Coordinates of C-alpha atoms in Angstrom, one line a residue:
Chain A
M5 CA 0.0 0.0 0.0
A6 CA 1.1 3.5 -0.7
K7 CA 1.7 5.6 2.3
P8 CA -1.4 7.7 3.3
V9 CA -0.8 11.4 2.7
K10 CA -2.8 14.5 3.1
D11 CA -4.1 16.7 0.3
P12 CA -2.2 20.0 0.6
L13 CA -5.1 22.1 -0.5
T14 CA -7.9 20.8 1.7
G15 CA -6.0 18.9 4.4
A16 CA -8.1 15.8 3.8
K17 CA -6.6 12.4 3.9
T18 CA -6.0 10.7 0.5
T19 CA -5.5 7.0 -0.4
G20 CA -2.0 7.8 -1.5
H21 CA -2.6 6.5 -5.0
V22 CA -1.5 8.9 -7.7
W23 CA -2.3 8.6 -11.3
D24 CA -1.2 10.8 -14.2
E25 CA 1.2 12.7 -11.9
T26 CA -1.4 14.6 -9.8
L27 CA -4.7 12.7 -9.9
Q28 CA -5.4 11.6 -6.3
E29 CA -8.3 10.0 -4.3
F30 CA -9.8 11.3 -1.0
D31 CA -10.0 8.8 1.8
N32 CA -12.9 10.2 3.8
P33 CA -14.4 7.9 6.5
L34 CA -18.0 6.9 6.1
P35 CA -20.4 8.7 8.4
R36 CA -20.9 7.0 11.8
W37 CA -24.6 6.6 11.4
W38 CA -24.2 4.9 8.1
V39 CA -21.6 2.5 9.5
W40 CA -23.9 1.5 12.4
M41 CA -26.8 1.0 10.0
F42 CA -24.6 -1.3 8.0
Y43 CA -23.7 -3.3 11.2
A44 CA -27.4 -3.5 12.1
T45 CA -28.3 -5.0 8.7
V46 CA -25.6 -7.6 9.2
V47 CA -27.2 -8.5 12.6
F48 CA -30.6 -8.5 11.0
T49 CA -29.4 -10.9 8.3
I50 CA -28.2 -13.4 10.9
V51 CA -31.5 -13.3 12.7
Y52 CA -33.3 -13.7 9.4
W53 CA -31.2 -16.7 8.5
L54 CA -32.1 -18.3 11.8
M55 CA -35.8 -17.6 11.7
Y56 CA -36.6 -18.2 8.0
P57 CA -35.7 -20.8 5.3
S58 CA -32.3 -19.8 4.1
W59 CA -29.1 -21.6 3.2
P60 CA -29.1 -24.7 1.0
V61 CA -27.4 -27.6 2.7
A62 CA -26.8 -30.8 0.8
G63 CA -30.1 -32.1 -0.6
T64 CA -32.2 -29.7 1.5
Y65 CA -32.0 -26.3 3.1
L66 CA -32.1 -24.7 6.6
K67 CA -35.7 -24.4 7.5
G68 CA -35.4 -21.8 10.2
F69 CA -36.8 -21.8 13.7
N70 CA -40.0 -19.9 12.9
T71 CA -43.1 -22.0 12.7
I72 CA -46.7 -21.8 11.4
T73 CA -49.6 -23.8 12.8
Y74 CA -52.6 -24.4 10.6
E75 CA -55.5 -26.8 10.5
T76 CA -55.6 -29.6 7.9
D77 CA -58.7 -30.7 6.0
A78 CA -59.0 -33.5 8.5
G79 CA -59.3 -31.0 11.3
E80 CA -55.9 -31.7 12.9
E81 CA -53.5 -29.0 14.0
K82 CA -50.2 -29.2 12.1
T83 CA -47.0 -27.2 12.7
T84 CA -44.4 -26.6 10.0
H85 CA -41.4 -24.4 9.4
W86 CA -42.3 -21.0 8.1
N87 CA -43.3 -20.9 4.4
T88 CA -45.6 -18.8 2.3
R89 CA -47.9 -21.8 1.5
A90 CA -48.6 -22.6 5.1
L91 CA -48.9 -18.9 5.8
L92 CA -51.7 -18.7 3.1
Q93 CA -53.4 -21.8 4.6
R94 CA -53.4 -20.1 8.0
D95 CA -54.5 -16.8 6.6
M96 CA -57.5 -18.4 4.8
Q97 CA -58.5 -20.1 8.1
T98 CA -57.8 -17.5 10.8
G99 CA -57.0 -14.2 9.0
T100 CA -59.0 -11.2 10.3
Q101 CA -60.6 -10.5 6.9
A102 CA -61.2 -14.2 6.2
L103 CA -63.0 -14.7 9.5
K104 CA -65.1 -11.7 8.9
Q105 CA -66.2 -13.0 5.5
K106 CA -66.6 -16.5 6.8
E107 CA -69.2 -15.3 9.3
Y108 CA -71.3 -14.0 6.5
L109 CA -70.6 -16.9 4.1
T110 CA -71.7 -19.4 6.8
K111 CA -74.9 -17.4 7.3
V112 CA -75.7 -17.2 3.6
A113 CA -74.9 -20.9 3.1
A114 CA -77.5 -21.9 5.6
A115 CA -80.2 -19.5 4.6
P116 CA -82.9 -20.0 1.9
Y117 CA -82.8 -17.6 -1.1
E118 CA -85.9 -15.7 0.0
Q119 CA -84.4 -15.0 3.4
I120 CA -81.1 -13.8 1.8
A121 CA -83.1 -11.4 -0.3
Q122 CA -85.1 -10.0 2.6
D123 CA -82.4 -9.8 5.2
P124 CA -80.7 -6.4 4.6
D125 CA -77.5 -7.5 6.1
M126 CA -77.1 -10.6 4.0
A127 CA -78.4 -8.8 0.9
A128 CA -75.7 -6.2 1.3
F129 CA -73.1 -8.9 1.7
V130 CA -74.3 -10.7 -1.4
R131 CA -74.3 -7.4 -3.3
S132 CA -70.6 -6.6 -2.5
Y133 CA -69.1 -10.1 -2.4
G134 CA -71.2 -11.2 -5.4
N135 CA -70.1 -8.1 -7.3
G136 CA -66.4 -9.1 -6.6
I137 CA -66.9 -12.6 -8.0
F138 CA -69.0 -11.3 -10.9
G139 CA -66.4 -8.7 -11.8
D140 CA -63.7 -11.3 -12.2
K141 CA -65.5 -14.4 -13.3
C142 CA -68.5 -13.2 -15.3
A143 CA -68.1 -9.6 -16.4
A144 CA -65.6 -10.5 -19.2
C145 CA -68.5 -12.0 -21.1
H146 CA -71.7 -10.7 -19.5
Q147 CA -70.2 -7.2 -19.0
A148 CA -69.8 -5.3 -15.8
G149 CA -73.5 -4.5 -15.4
G150 CA -74.7 -7.9 -16.6
Q151 CA -76.1 -6.5 -19.8
G152 CA -74.3 -9.0 -22.0
V153 CA -73.4 -8.6 -25.7
V154 CA -76.2 -9.2 -28.1
G155 CA -75.4 -12.2 -30.2
L156 CA -72.5 -13.4 -28.1
F157 CA -73.3 -13.4 -24.4
P158 CA -76.8 -13.4 -22.8
N159 CA -78.1 -10.4 -20.9
L160 CA -78.5 -11.3 -17.2
V161 CA -80.5 -8.2 -16.1
D162 CA -83.7 -8.8 -18.0
D163 CA -86.4 -11.3 -17.1
D164 CA -85.6 -13.6 -20.0
W165 CA -83.6 -16.7 -19.1
L166 CA -82.4 -19.2 -21.6
W167 CA -81.7 -22.0 -19.1
G168 CA -84.2 -21.1 -16.4
S169 CA -84.4 -18.5 -13.6
K170 CA -84.9 -20.8 -10.6
P171 CA -82.0 -20.8 -8.2
E172 CA -81.4 -24.5 -8.9
Q173 CA -81.3 -23.9 -12.6
I174 CA -78.9 -21.0 -12.3
T175 CA -76.8 -23.1 -10.0
E176 CA -76.7 -25.9 -12.5
T177 CA -75.6 -23.4 -15.2
L178 CA -72.8 -22.1 -13.0
V179 CA -71.6 -25.5 -11.7
N180 CA -71.5 -27.5 -15.0
G181 CA -71.6 -24.8 -17.6
R182 CA -73.9 -24.9 -20.7
N183 CA -73.6 -25.7 -24.3
G184 CA -76.0 -23.6 -26.3
F185 CA -76.6 -25.1 -29.7
M186 CA -79.0 -24.5 -32.6
P187 CA -78.2 -26.4 -35.8
P188 CA -77.6 -24.4 -39.0
Y189 CA -80.4 -24.7 -41.5
R190 CA -78.5 -23.6 -44.6
E191 CA -78.7 -27.2 -46.0
T192 CA -82.3 -27.8 -44.9
F193 CA -84.1 -24.7 -46.1
N194 CA -84.1 -23.2 -49.6
D195 CA -84.2 -19.4 -49.8
D196 CA -88.0 -19.3 -49.9
Q197 CA -88.4 -21.5 -46.9
L198 CA -85.8 -19.5 -45.0
D199 CA -87.7 -16.4 -45.8
Q200 CA -91.0 -17.9 -44.6
V201 CA -89.6 -19.2 -41.3
A202 CA -88.0 -15.8 -40.6
N203 CA -91.3 -14.1 -41.3
Y204 CA -93.1 -16.4 -38.9
V205 CA -90.5 -15.7 -36.2
M206 CA -91.0 -11.9 -36.8
S207 CA -94.8 -12.4 -36.5
L208 CA -94.3 -14.4 -33.2
S209 CA -93.1 -11.3 -31.4
G210 CA -95.6 -9.0 -33.1
L211 CA -93.3 -7.5 -35.6
E212 CA -94.6 -6.5 -39.0
A213 CA -94.2 -9.6 -41.3
N214 CA -95.4 -10.8 -44.6
K215 CA -98.5 -12.7 -43.6
E216 CA -98.6 -15.1 -46.4
A217 CA -95.0 -16.1 -45.9
A218 CA -95.5 -16.3 -42.1
V219 CA -98.3 -18.8 -42.6
K220 CA -96.1 -21.1 -44.6
G221 CA -93.3 -20.5 -42.2
E222 CA -95.5 -21.6 -39.3
Q223 CA -96.1 -25.0 -41.1
I224 CA -92.3 -25.4 -41.4
F225 CA -91.7 -24.3 -37.8
K226 CA -94.3 -26.8 -36.5
G227 CA -93.7 -29.5 -39.0
E228 CA -91.0 -32.1 -39.5
K229 CA -89.3 -30.0 -42.2
G230 CA -88.0 -27.5 -39.7
G231 CA -88.7 -29.2 -36.4
C232 CA -88.2 -25.9 -34.7
Y233 CA -90.9 -26.8 -32.2
Y234 CA -88.7 -29.6 -30.7
C235 CA -86.8 -26.9 -28.7
H236 CA -88.8 -23.7 -29.1
T237 CA -92.2 -25.5 -28.5
S238 CA -95.2 -25.2 -30.8
E239 CA -96.0 -21.9 -29.2
G240 CA -92.5 -20.6 -29.7
T241 CA -92.1 -19.9 -26.0
G242 CA -88.8 -21.8 -25.7
M243 CA -87.6 -24.5 -23.4
Y244 CA -85.2 -24.2 -20.5
A245 CA -84.0 -27.8 -20.7
Q246 CA -82.6 -27.0 -24.2
G247 CA -81.6 -23.4 -23.6
A248 CA -84.0 -22.6 -26.4
A249 CA -85.0 -18.9 -26.5
N250 CA -88.5 -17.7 -26.0
L251 CA -89.4 -16.2 -29.5
T252 CA -92.6 -14.5 -28.4
D253 CA -91.3 -12.1 -25.6
K254 CA -89.7 -9.5 -27.9
I255 CA -86.3 -10.0 -26.2
W256 CA -83.6 -10.9 -28.6
T257 CA -80.5 -12.6 -27.5
V258 CA -78.7 -13.6 -30.7
A259 CA -80.2 -11.7 -33.7
N260 CA -79.9 -8.0 -32.8
V261 CA -83.3 -7.2 -34.2
P262 CA -84.1 -4.1 -32.1
A263 CA -81.0 -2.4 -33.4
K264 CA -82.1 -2.7 -37.0
D265 CA -84.2 0.1 -38.5
S266 CA -86.0 -1.4 -41.4
A267 CA -88.2 -4.6 -41.6
E268 CA -85.8 -6.0 -44.2
E269 CA -82.8 -5.6 -42.0
K270 CA -84.6 -7.2 -39.1
L271 CA -85.6 -10.1 -41.3
A272 CA -82.1 -10.5 -42.6
A273 CA -80.7 -10.6 -39.0
I274 CA -83.1 -13.4 -38.2
K275 CA -82.3 -15.2 -41.4
T276 CA -78.6 -15.2 -40.6
V277 CA -79.2 -16.9 -37.3
I278 CA -81.4 -19.6 -38.8
R279 CA -79.0 -20.1 -41.7
D280 CA -75.8 -20.4 -39.6
G281 CA -77.1 -21.8 -36.4
I282 CA -75.7 -21.0 -32.9
Q283 CA -72.9 -22.5 -31.0
R284 CA -72.2 -20.9 -27.6
Q285 CA -70.6 -22.2 -24.5
M286 CA -70.8 -21.2 -20.9
P287 CA -67.8 -22.5 -18.9
A288 CA -68.2 -24.6 -15.8
F289 CA -67.2 -22.9 -12.6
S290 CA -67.4 -25.8 -10.1
S291 CA -63.6 -25.9 -9.8
R292 CA -63.2 -22.1 -9.5
L293 CA -65.9 -21.3 -7.0
S294 CA -67.0 -23.0 -3.7
D295 CA -70.6 -24.1 -3.3
T296 CA -71.2 -21.1 -1.0
E297 CA -69.6 -18.7 -3.5
I298 CA -71.9 -20.1 -6.2
K299 CA -74.8 -19.6 -3.9
V300 CA -73.7 -16.0 -3.3
L301 CA -73.4 -15.5 -7.1
V302 CA -76.9 -16.9 -7.7
A303 CA -78.4 -14.6 -5.1
Y304 CA -76.4 -11.7 -6.7
L305 CA -77.8 -12.6 -10.1
K306 CA -81.3 -12.5 -8.6
Q307 CA -80.6 -9.0 -7.4
L308 CA -79.2 -8.0 -10.8
S309 CA -82.4 -9.1 -12.6
G310 CA -84.5 -7.3 -10.0
E311 CA -86.2 -10.3 -8.5
Chain B
M156 CA 3.5 -8.9 -2.2
F157 CA 0.1 -8.7 -3.8
K158 CA -0.9 -5.2 -4.6
H159 CA -4.4 -4.0 -5.4
E160 CA -2.9 -1.6 -7.7
T161 CA -1.8 -4.5 -9.9
I162 CA -5.5 -5.4 -10.6
E163 CA -6.6 -1.8 -11.0
T164 CA -4.0 -1.1 -13.6
N165 CA -4.3 -4.3 -15.5
S166 CA -7.7 -4.3 -17.3
G167 CA -7.5 -7.9 -18.6
L168 CA -7.0 -9.2 -15.0
L169 CA -9.6 -6.9 -13.7
I170 CA -12.2 -8.2 -16.1
V171 CA -11.4 -11.8 -15.3
L172 CA -11.5 -11.3 -11.5
T173 CA -14.7 -9.2 -11.8
L174 CA -16.4 -12.1 -13.7
V175 CA -15.2 -14.5 -11.0
A176 CA -16.5 -12.4 -8.2
I177 CA -20.0 -11.9 -9.9
S178 CA -20.4 -15.6 -10.9
I179 CA -19.8 -16.7 -7.3
G180 CA -22.9 -14.7 -6.3
G181 CA -24.9 -16.3 -9.1
L182 CA -23.7 -19.8 -8.6
V183 CA -24.3 -19.8 -4.9
E184 CA -28.0 -19.0 -5.6
I185 CA -28.5 -21.2 -8.6
I186 CA -26.5 -24.5 -8.1
P187 CA -28.1 -25.6 -4.9
L188 CA -31.6 -25.5 -6.5
H189 CA -30.6 -28.4 -8.7
Y190 CA -29.7 -30.5 -5.6
I191 CA -32.7 -29.6 -3.4
D192 CA -35.2 -32.5 -4.0
E193 CA -38.2 -30.5 -2.8
T194 CA -37.9 -27.7 -5.4
V195 CA -40.3 -29.2 -7.9
E196 CA -43.3 -31.0 -6.6
D197 CA -44.0 -34.6 -7.7
V198 CA -47.7 -34.3 -8.7
R199 CA -49.3 -37.6 -9.4
D200 CA -53.0 -38.4 -9.9
P201 CA -53.9 -40.2 -6.7
D202 CA -56.2 -42.6 -8.6
T203 CA -54.0 -43.6 -11.5
G204 CA -50.5 -42.8 -10.3
F205 CA -49.8 -40.9 -13.6
E206 CA -48.0 -37.6 -13.6
M207 CA -50.5 -34.8 -13.8
V208 CA -48.3 -32.1 -15.4
R209 CA -47.6 -33.1 -19.0
P210 CA -45.7 -31.4 -21.8
Y211 CA -47.9 -29.4 -24.2
S212 CA -49.6 -31.3 -27.0
P213 CA -48.3 -30.2 -30.5
L214 CA -51.2 -27.7 -31.0
E215 CA -50.8 -26.2 -27.5
L216 CA -47.1 -26.0 -28.1
R217 CA -47.6 -24.0 -31.3
G218 CA -49.9 -21.8 -29.3
F219 CA -47.2 -21.3 -26.7
D220 CA -44.8 -20.3 -29.5
I221 CA -47.3 -17.7 -30.8
Y222 CA -47.9 -16.5 -27.2
K223 CA -44.1 -15.8 -27.0
R224 CA -43.9 -14.4 -30.5
E225 CA -46.6 -11.8 -29.8
G226 CA -45.0 -10.9 -26.6
C227 CA -48.0 -11.6 -24.4
Y228 CA -45.6 -12.1 -21.5
T229 CA -44.8 -8.4 -21.5
C230 CA -48.2 -7.7 -19.9
H231 CA -49.3 -11.1 -18.5
S232 CA -47.6 -13.2 -15.9
Q233 CA -48.3 -16.9 -15.2
M234 CA -47.6 -17.2 -11.6
I235 CA -50.2 -17.0 -8.8
R236 CA -48.5 -16.3 -5.6
P237 CA -49.7 -17.9 -2.3
F238 CA -51.6 -14.8 -1.0
R239 CA -55.2 -14.7 0.0
D240 CA -56.1 -11.9 -2.5
E241 CA -54.5 -13.8 -5.4
D242 CA -56.1 -17.1 -4.3
L243 CA -59.6 -15.4 -4.3
R244 CA -59.1 -13.9 -7.7
Y245 CA -57.1 -16.3 -9.7
G246 CA -57.4 -19.6 -7.9
H247 CA -54.9 -22.1 -6.4
Y248 CA -51.3 -20.8 -6.2
S249 CA -49.0 -22.0 -9.0
L250 CA -46.8 -25.0 -8.4
A251 CA -43.2 -25.1 -9.6
A252 CA -44.2 -28.4 -11.3
E253 CA -46.8 -26.6 -13.4
S254 CA -44.2 -24.7 -15.4
K255 CA -41.5 -27.3 -15.5
Y256 CA -41.9 -28.0 -19.2
D257 CA -42.1 -24.2 -20.1
H258 CA -39.1 -23.0 -22.0
P259 CA -38.8 -20.3 -21.0
F260 CA -41.0 -20.2 -18.0
Q261 CA -43.7 -17.4 -18.0
W262 CA -43.5 -16.3 -14.3
G263 CA -43.2 -12.6 -13.8
S264 CA -43.7 -9.8 -11.5
K265 CA -45.3 -7.2 -13.8
R266 CA -49.0 -7.5 -14.6
T267 CA -50.4 -4.9 -17.0
G268 CA -53.1 -7.5 -17.9
P269 CA -54.3 -10.2 -15.4
D270 CA -52.3 -13.3 -14.5
L271 CA -53.0 -16.1 -16.9
A272 CA -51.7 -19.1 -14.9
R273 CA -55.3 -20.5 -14.5
V274 CA -57.1 -18.9 -17.4
G275 CA -57.8 -22.4 -18.9
G276 CA -61.6 -23.1 -18.9
K277 CA -62.4 -19.8 -17.4
Y278 CA -63.8 -18.3 -20.7
S279 CA -65.4 -20.0 -23.7
N280 CA -63.4 -20.5 -27.0
E281 CA -65.8 -18.0 -28.7
W282 CA -64.9 -15.4 -26.0
H283 CA -61.2 -15.9 -26.6
V284 CA -61.5 -15.5 -30.3
Q285 CA -63.7 -12.4 -30.0
H286 CA -61.4 -10.9 -27.3
M287 CA -58.3 -11.6 -29.4
I288 CA -59.7 -10.0 -32.5
A289 CA -61.2 -6.9 -30.7
P290 CA -60.6 -6.9 -26.9
R291 CA -62.7 -3.8 -26.3
S292 CA -65.8 -5.4 -27.9
V293 CA -66.0 -7.6 -24.8
V294 CA -64.0 -5.7 -22.1
P295 CA -64.6 -2.0 -22.8
E296 CA -61.9 -0.8 -20.3
S297 CA -59.2 -3.1 -21.8
I298 CA -56.0 -1.6 -23.2
M299 CA -54.9 -4.8 -24.9
P300 CA -53.9 -4.5 -28.5
N301 CA -56.0 -6.2 -31.2
Y302 CA -54.6 -9.4 -32.7
P303 CA -56.9 -9.9 -35.7
W304 CA -54.3 -11.6 -38.0
L305 CA -54.2 -14.7 -35.8
A306 CA -57.6 -15.7 -37.0
E307 CA -56.6 -15.3 -40.6
T308 CA -53.0 -16.7 -40.6
E309 CA -52.7 -20.3 -41.3
L310 CA -50.6 -22.2 -38.7
K311 CA -47.2 -23.2 -40.0
L312 CA -46.7 -26.9 -39.5
S313 CA -43.6 -27.7 -41.5
D314 CA -41.2 -27.2 -38.6
L315 CA -43.4 -28.7 -35.9
Q316 CA -41.2 -31.8 -35.4
D317 CA -38.0 -29.7 -35.2
R318 CA -39.5 -27.6 -32.5
M319 CA -40.4 -30.7 -30.5
I320 CA -36.9 -32.2 -31.0
A321 CA -35.3 -28.9 -29.8
L322 CA -37.4 -29.0 -26.6
K323 CA -36.6 -32.7 -26.2
K324 CA -32.9 -31.7 -26.1
V325 CA -33.5 -29.5 -23.1
G326 CA -35.4 -32.2 -21.2
V327 CA -39.1 -32.1 -22.3
P328 CA -40.1 -35.7 -22.6
Y329 CA -41.4 -35.8 -26.2
S330 CA -40.7 -39.3 -27.6
R331 CA -39.0 -40.4 -30.8
T332 CA -38.2 -44.0 -30.2
T333 CA -40.5 -46.8 -29.1
A334 CA -38.6 -47.1 -25.8
E335 CA -39.2 -43.4 -25.1
Y336 CA -42.9 -43.8 -26.0
E337 CA -43.3 -46.7 -23.7
N338 CA -41.7 -44.7 -20.9
N339 CA -44.2 -41.9 -21.5
V340 CA -47.0 -44.4 -21.4
K341 CA -45.8 -45.4 -17.9
R342 CA -45.4 -41.8 -16.8
F343 CA -48.5 -40.1 -18.3
G344 CA -50.8 -42.9 -19.5
E345 CA -51.4 -44.0 -23.1
A346 CA -53.7 -41.2 -24.2
V347 CA -51.2 -38.5 -23.2
A348 CA -48.2 -40.4 -24.4
K349 CA -49.7 -40.5 -27.9
T350 CA -49.8 -36.7 -28.0
L351 CA -46.1 -36.5 -27.1
D352 CA -45.0 -38.7 -29.9
I353 CA -42.9 -36.6 -32.3
N354 CA -43.5 -39.0 -35.2
L355 CA -47.2 -38.5 -35.0
A356 CA -47.1 -34.8 -34.2
E357 CA -48.7 -33.4 -37.3
N358 CA -51.7 -35.8 -37.1
T359 CA -52.1 -35.2 -33.4
L360 CA -52.2 -31.5 -34.0
I361 CA -54.7 -31.7 -36.8
A362 CA -56.9 -34.1 -34.8
Q363 CA -57.0 -31.8 -31.8
A364 CA -57.7 -28.8 -33.9
N365 CA -60.6 -30.5 -35.7
Q366 CA -62.0 -31.9 -32.5
G367 CA -61.7 -28.8 -30.4
N368 CA -62.6 -26.3 -33.2
Y369 CA -61.2 -23.6 -31.1
D370 CA -61.8 -20.7 -33.5
G371 CA -65.1 -21.9 -35.0
N372 CA -63.4 -22.1 -38.4
K373 CA -63.3 -25.6 -39.8
A374 CA -61.8 -24.6 -43.2
K375 CA -58.2 -24.2 -42.0
I376 CA -56.1 -24.5 -38.9
T377 CA -55.2 -21.0 -37.9
E378 CA -52.7 -19.5 -35.4
M379 CA -55.8 -18.4 -33.3
E380 CA -56.7 -22.1 -32.9
A381 CA -53.3 -22.9 -31.5
L382 CA -53.3 -19.9 -29.2
V383 CA -56.8 -20.6 -27.8
A384 CA -55.9 -24.3 -27.3
Y385 CA -52.9 -23.2 -25.3
L386 CA -54.8 -20.7 -23.2
Q387 CA -57.5 -23.2 -22.5
V388 CA -55.0 -25.7 -21.0
L389 CA -53.2 -23.2 -18.8
G390 CA -53.5 -24.2 -15.1
T391 CA -55.9 -27.1 -15.8
M392 CA -53.4 -30.0 -15.7
V393 CA -53.4 -30.4 -11.9
D394 CA -56.8 -31.2 -10.5
F395 CA -56.6 -29.7 -7.1
D396 CA -59.9 -31.2 -6.0
K397 CA -58.0 -34.5 -5.7
F398 CA -55.7 -33.2 -3.0
D399 CA -56.2 -31.9 0.5
E400 CA -55.9 -28.1 0.8
E401 CA -52.6 -28.5 2.7
H402 CA -51.1 -31.1 0.5
F403 CA -48.7 -28.9 -1.3
I404 CA -47.3 -27.3 1.8
Q405 CA -45.1 -30.3 2.4
F406 CA -43.0 -29.4 -0.6
R407 CA -41.9 -26.1 0.9

């Protein structure tokens, strides 16, 4: 080491290294507070090593002295070294927020739907908790307000239900999902027949239609040629078991008829659906939501549709 | 005597010694992971004994390639951390085993879009297609770009086998020989082993695309089809209903 010397101008200590004849480096000591902070972090590290999983050793690692006790599914208490997975398990069981929610979830799980709707406390819980689930799991398709996207994803705020509005029917929809299917009729119907059936569908919901064509369309609808009545029933009121739409209630879920101005455009929209058929899928949520969460969601949907 | 000045004034030596010093830090962190048995969970179906996490089928693999090509990872992570808020929103925390065949893995700490580790089965195929073509048509507040070309671009199949061979070289158990195939049958069961056979890759891919019809277009196999097939398998391989809630704590 070069001998420490002092800088003649400032009097400060230098490292004694000299480059390019005069270029020198100050050797100022670190501030005391900084040095002590540094020592403190070293001590903290050692405590941390001892408390939490740290150094790898052979085929395993030091687990640390800190422990977490949680309850297993079988109801036994289990203690393990500190780790984030056990921490989560404990948090889900005994965390402050989790316990608060559990209190309500237990209450809702035990109550019948009418009672949930009437009890202001439970109804408020369903509104906020259900809204959270709906926002993440449902809103991507059915939209934040439940209004859906015509043609793609059904509206959940009206009174029209494709698969039924009873709590057990909605539960079934959520648990196992649904496959909405209507066969395409482009091979079955010629242009005239397509026109006639579409006119009949128009007349079903009181829209202006070609009466002559609608009469012929009715025969196809109710006859073996179309077989539409299998799912939509002879009255056209639809069938929950098949997810077949009610065609008489002026609510359109696939063909966006109300958005079309002229009768021709409305007819064309209906024709497109009959020609191409429908294939829509609602995913199953049984593995994503607990039974109670599904119940909360059903109660929330009931609130959304104003029932 | 050794002088620090020798290192400081000798740039070649300084470079070498700097590299040595930095690699010690890296090696101390990385090497032990390869020797710790518990790092990657052994996830087997309790009923059949087969491994639940399998390599991607050829169609899913091509979807993964497109996922990387389009840079989806710049906004989407695939790692659910073991926190209550993440559990409630995304589902079960990710296991190390679930990304063991990902090259490169898609973990991450930056989420501009949501985490996708368990997006499989959450939305319908139709939603994915619609969302990929025009995200704002289904999620008005979304800032995701449109990817309309995926639905039009035909999926390139000519290098499919090469891609699988490359992955095999880094340890993904795709099979080329009968012995390797038999080994896969033992590990994953016959149905899965067939999808991992490099020799049948193209047929497997076409069969899955036709059966799944992920983009609603039967005329040709598009990149959209592969990407949706990939998204629909994410996070679905391990059936957590078959395990106790605390089962995976033992691996930590």
